[in-house]
Each structure stands twice: as C-alpha cells, then as structure tokens.
Amino acid sequence: MAQDNVTPVDPYLVQFAPDDKENPKNWSRRKRWYLTYFAGLLGFNATFASSAPSGIATQLMAQFKLSEEVAALTISVFVAGYCVGPLFWGPLSEQYGRRLIFLVTFPVYACFQVGCALSKNTASIIIFRLLGGLFAAAPLTNSGALISDIWDAKTRGKALALFTLAPFVGPAFGPLVGGYIAQSGTPWPWLFWVLTAFATVCFVFIYFTLPETYAPIVLLHKAEQLRLKTGDHRYHAPLELVQAKQLHKRLEESLTRPFKILICEPMLIAVTAYMSFVYGCVYLLFEAYPVVFTVGHGFQPGVLGLTYLPLVAGSITGVFGYLLIFHPQYEAAMDKHKAGLVSPEIRLNLAMSGAPLFAITFFWFGWTSYPSISYWAPMMAGALMGLSSIWIFLALFNYIIDVYLIAAASALAANTVFRSAAGAVFPLFASQMYTALDPRWASTLLGCIACLMIPIPIVLKRYGPILRARSRFAPALV
C-alpha cells in the first residue's frame, strides 16, 4: 500500500504561534503607530537634509567661489548617495535586521553633517554631502520596509500614507529653514549644526525606542533564547538555514538581489520609471523656483522658502484624500475577500487619479509664471503637485510591497536607487533649462513627459495579474 507523501514537520524550527506577542504584527496598536510615526520622522530627517543647502546657496557661492552649477551639487551629490546606500541597507536589513542598520547608519550620518559644518573648501563639503547621503539613504529604504513588517495589508496603506509624506514634506521644509538662516545673517555652518542635532536626537530615540521588527530576525533571536534557556542546540530559525552559507556568498546575493529583481520584473521597471520622474521633478523645483520667484518676482531667500509651503499643504491634503476616499475602498475589498485574494492592482486606482493631475501641474505652473501675473498662481500649482505626487507614490509604494511581500525591501531598494538618481540629476539641468527655454516652455516639456507616463498605472491595472503569474519574485495569491 502506497504511503502518502507528507512533508515532515521540523519540531525544532522556531516559528510564530498564531497569537504570538513576539510577532511584530501582533504588537499593540499604540506601539505600532508610534513606530509608524517614528519611521516617518526618520524619512523626514533624511529628505530635509537633502534640500536644506539650497537656502544657503548664495552664502556657499560667496564663501567657496562656487558657480551656480557647483552650488547645485550640494543637493545633487547628497541625493546621489541615495543611489548607493539602498544597495547595502535594504538587502543587509534582510540579513541582519532593521534595528542594527539604523544603529550603524545614523551616527555616521550625523558625523558627516559635522564634517560639512567644518568644511574649509569646495571638495570637502561636496565629499561630506555625498557620504552623508549614502548613510541617510537607510531610512528611505528601510522605513517603508519597517512599516510593512508591523502592519497587515488592510492597515498598511494607511500607515504608509504617513511615511510617504517624507519625500515631499522634507525637501519642502529644507529651503525654508536654510533660507531664513541665510536671511538672518547667521553663518552658513549653523545649518549643518542644526542637521547634526536633528540626526543625534533621532539616533537617541532609535537606540531607546526602536525594537527589531523584521520577523526572520525576531525568530532568530527567539531561537537563540530557546537554545540558551533549554541548552538544546537543535532549535533553529528559518534564517539560519540561509545563513549557513558563507558570508561572502550571502553578501553577494544580498547586494545583487535588487538588480536581479528589477531586471527581471517589467512591473518594477515601469513603476520605478514613473516614480523616478516624479521624484526628479520634486528636486527640480529647488532650481526652477528661484528662476520664477527670485528672478521673476524678486523674492529674498527666506521668503523664497515660503513658496514651497503649498507643496507641503498639497501633500497633506493628498494623504487625507487617500484616507477618506481610496483607503475605505481597499478596506471594503479586504472585507469582501480573504486577505490573500485581494489583488494588488486595486492599489493602482489612486495612481490613475493622480497621474493626469500631475501632468496638469506643469502647464499650470509654467503658463502662470509671468512676472505680470500674481505669484500666488504658480505657487498654488505646487499644491496640486504635492497632492498628485503623494497619490502616485502612495499607490506605487503599496503596489510594490503587495506584489513582492518578503522581497519588498530589495524591490524598494532598487526603486530608491533609480528614483534617487533622477533626484540627483534633475537639479543639475533645471536652472539652465528654465533659463534657456523660459519657465513656460520648460514646464510644458515636463508636462508632456508626464502625459506620456499617464498610461503606466492603467496598463499595470490591466496586465498586472498576467505579469505577476510569470514573476519569479512575486508570490502567488492563494
């Protein structure tokens, strides 16, 4: 008589019980919401630091005899650091945990802010900005993954809405603070001392309040405790089966995984291209706004920083719009179906609404940028940009996480590398483009490119299930 082919259960493999309090998804809601807000703060810290030197650009140009293009490098090289950092911090967090990566990166990041404050020449400040950006990339990659660690799919979209504010609110506040430091006559190094203090405070809170959230690492610690408690060394965690490989092989796999996922995944390529364009346009504003508002309307540095506030207001409005309109639709779908059967493509409805609004933003901003027209007109275009950008980012962030799940950190790392490259490159040509073409035609060009991007979420909505079925990295819905 033939025996059934049953996979034996390993009694020494450490797993979570259904209601295990050590499972990050079973922690109290108060604790998880605190960690969500804190993850958003860490992302805000990094993006705030990225754009802050634009407010003191005039002082830097006078101090170091910089050209306008080299002054723009203080923003671009920091964002360029985001291109390298995620290749390490995302995959390494999947090997060693989120907490350890934060504990290592934040103090080093703070030290490089000190280096910027003490810089005596152009080369040193550029190098310290680049290295600072490399270590500041950790929260941009791992904060989103941290949120996915602690929330189920039903609540994760609401939690990510807060985190997604960081890439837009942070860069908008940077020029405001930097501009008022410059306008008050305070020496430019004080901006970097402010950034140092902010990073140090964040590190203190990381050390005392941020636990490990990555489930495989939590299970690893649980297995270590069981071995210590029982003296039985047969207890092991799933991650230890992987870590049996030699260290260099694990690192090679971890560091190449984001590129393997990106190259093999048409979905991720399309999403990354769109997010890169949106992100690049946000950083382009830090060079385009001075052309419109300083040259055209005669704004001083401190007042120029205020022109970014509509971007903040629009971003916050976009989050509330998502929470009031689109997230209830997703919750209703979750209630209607089992959690595992809800298609990730439902997340794309938000991007389908935001995409045409994002394109409209550029035509509005460009053709109201005449000095003869009130500055309120182009300023308020920033509100629509903030709202539409948030909707696109929220939709595509959630889509990446829903599609790739356990490989989300690596997928987000690949995404962060390429959109950060766009964020680094766009400011380098923005000023010349807006001066050569004038703000009207420069914005029209960007608006036309944004129009070409509109079909991306529509096509993914239609063909996403087919692409996921062929994917090596997207787990099948069961």
PDB file of C-alpha atoms in Angstrom, residues 56 60 64 66 74 77 115-117 119-130 188 192:
ATOM      1  CA  ILE A  56      22.226  78.945   1.868  1.00  0.00           C
ATOM      2  CA  LEU A  60      28.202  78.941  -0.162  1.00  0.00           C
ATOM      3  CA  PHE A  64      33.877  78.963  -1.760  1.00  0.00           C
ATOM      4  CA  LEU A  66      31.240  78.413  -6.465  1.00  0.00           C
ATOM      5  CA  THR A  74      25.403  70.249  -2.702  1.00  0.00           C
ATOM      6  CA  VAL A  77      25.524  64.669  -4.535  1.00  0.00           C
ATOM      7  CA  GLY A 115      32.175  67.435   8.551  1.00  0.00           C
ATOM      8  CA  CYS A 116      30.048  69.728   6.354  1.00  0.00           C
ATOM      9  CA  ALA A 117      29.868  72.362   9.110  1.00  0.00           C
ATOM     10  CA  SER A 119      34.470  72.236   5.752  1.00  0.00           C
ATOM     11  CA  LYS A 120      37.113  74.695   4.566  1.00  0.00           C
ATOM     12  CA  ASN A 121      36.961  74.116   0.823  1.00  0.00           C
ATOM     13  CA  THR A 122      34.673  73.002  -2.002  1.00  0.00           C
ATOM     14  CA  ALA A 123      35.996  69.437  -2.232  1.00  0.00           C
ATOM     15  CA  SER A 124      35.417  68.671   1.440  1.00  0.00           C
ATOM     16  CA  ILE A 125      31.830  69.898   1.558  1.00  0.00           C
ATOM     17  CA  ILE A 126      30.954  68.017  -1.644  1.00  0.00           C
ATOM     18  CA  ILE A 127      32.525  64.782  -0.357  1.00  0.00           C
ATOM     19  CA  PHE A 128      30.861  65.042   3.053  1.00  0.00           C
ATOM     20  CA  ARG A 129      27.494  65.714   1.408  1.00  0.00           C
ATOM     21  CA  LEU A 130      27.911  62.628  -0.795  1.00  0.00           C
ATOM     22  CA  TRP A 188      26.089  79.060   6.935  1.00  0.00           C
ATOM     23  CA  PHE A 192      24.704  71.783   9.305  1.00  0.00           C
TER      24      PHE A 192
END
